[in-house]
Amino acid sequence: MARKSWSQFSKQACARFRRACPTSRSSILTEDYAIKIARDWNVQASGSGFVTRFEVKRDFIAKYEVQEAGGRAHLEYWIPAEELDAFNAAIVGLIEVVRSFP
């Protein structure tokens, strides 16, 4: 994840960074929760963790319910990996890396 921004998630990135892209349990709604996952879980599992920020078209994301993953502060969208192309098409602007950990 060398670049600081890009316009879509690649299938290769999805394979390497489980939470860097839409798989079941990926699109995290708060930066604090995303930081916790990147820092506390991903670094331990793979040696690095990234927090990304991006916008998605409302008509696309409205098809999914917000999921609570272990607590009220842990909110995320569960978007199936097989919908990656549609997800990418619904991204508005760039995907930015806003935090990275070792």
Coordinates of C-alpha atoms in Angstrom, one line a residue:
M1 CA 0.0 0.0 0.0
A2 CA 2.7 2.4 -1.0
R3 CA 0.4 5.1 -2.6
K4 CA -1.4 7.6 -0.4
S5 CA -4.5 7.6 -2.6
W6 CA -6.2 5.7 -5.4
S7 CA -9.6 5.5 -7.0
Q8 CA -10.6 1.9 -6.4
F9 CA -9.7 -1.2 -4.5
S10 CA -7.9 -3.9 -6.4
K11 CA -8.5 -7.6 -6.1
Q12 CA -4.8 -8.0 -5.3
A13 CA -5.0 -5.6 -2.4
C14 CA -8.1 -7.4 -1.1
A15 CA -6.1 -10.7 -1.1
R16 CA -3.2 -9.1 0.8
F17 CA -5.0 -6.7 3.1
R18 CA -8.2 -8.4 4.3
R19 CA -9.6 -5.3 5.9
A20 CA -8.3 -2.8 3.3
C21 CA -11.2 -3.5 1.0
P22 CA -14.8 -4.7 0.9
T23 CA -15.0 -8.3 2.1
S24 CA -17.5 -9.4 4.6
R25 CA -16.8 -7.0 7.6
S26 CA -14.8 -4.3 5.8
S27 CA -16.3 -0.9 5.5
I28 CA -15.9 0.6 8.9
L29 CA -17.9 3.7 9.8
T30 CA -15.7 5.4 12.4
E31 CA -12.1 6.3 12.2
D32 CA -11.5 5.4 15.9
Y33 CA -12.8 1.8 15.2
A34 CA -10.7 1.6 12.0
I35 CA -7.6 2.7 13.9
K36 CA -8.2 0.0 16.5
I37 CA -8.5 -2.7 13.8
A38 CA -5.5 -1.5 11.8
R39 CA -3.3 -1.0 14.9
D40 CA -4.4 -3.8 17.2
W41 CA -5.4 -6.6 14.9
N42 CA -3.9 -6.1 11.4
V43 CA -0.4 -5.2 12.6
Q44 CA -0.4 -8.4 14.8
A45 CA -1.7 -10.5 11.9
S46 CA 0.3 -9.2 9.0
G47 CA 2.8 -6.7 10.2
S48 CA 1.0 -3.6 9.0
G49 CA -2.4 -1.9 9.1
F50 CA -4.0 0.9 7.2
V51 CA -6.9 3.2 7.7
T52 CA -8.5 4.5 4.5
R53 CA -11.1 7.2 4.0
F54 CA -13.5 7.4 1.0
E55 CA -17.0 8.3 0.0
V56 CA -19.6 5.9 -1.5
K57 CA -22.7 6.9 -3.5
R58 CA -25.7 6.9 -1.2
D59 CA -27.9 4.8 -3.6
F60 CA -25.3 2.0 -3.5
I61 CA -24.6 1.9 0.2
A62 CA -28.3 2.2 1.1
K63 CA -28.8 -1.4 0.0
Y64 CA -26.8 -2.6 3.0
E65 CA -27.6 -2.4 6.7
V66 CA -25.2 -1.0 9.2
Q67 CA -23.9 -3.9 11.3
E68 CA -22.8 -3.7 15.0
A69 CA -19.7 -5.8 15.4
G70 CA -19.3 -6.3 19.1
G71 CA -20.4 -3.0 20.4
R72 CA -22.2 0.3 19.7
A73 CA -18.9 2.0 18.7
H74 CA -18.0 -0.9 16.3
L75 CA -20.2 -0.1 13.2
E76 CA -19.5 -1.4 9.7
Y77 CA -21.0 -2.4 6.4
W78 CA -20.6 -6.0 5.4
I79 CA -20.2 -5.9 1.6
P80 CA -19.5 -9.2 -0.1
A81 CA -16.2 -9.5 -2.0
E82 CA -18.1 -10.6 -5.1
E83 CA -19.6 -7.1 -5.3
L84 CA -16.1 -5.5 -5.5
D85 CA -16.7 -4.1 -9.0
A86 CA -20.0 -2.5 -8.1
F87 CA -18.5 -1.2 -4.9
N88 CA -15.6 0.4 -6.8
A89 CA -18.0 1.9 -9.3
A90 CA -19.8 3.6 -6.4
I91 CA -16.7 5.2 -4.9
V92 CA -16.8 9.0 -5.3
G93 CA -13.4 10.6 -5.6
L94 CA -10.2 9.1 -4.2
I95 CA -9.5 6.5 -1.5
E96 CA -7.0 8.0 0.9
V97 CA -4.7 6.4 3.4
V98 CA -5.2 8.5 6.5
R99 CA -3.2 6.4 9.0
S100 CA -0.7 3.6 8.8
F101 CA 0.9 1.4 11.4
P102 CA 4.2 -0.4 11.1

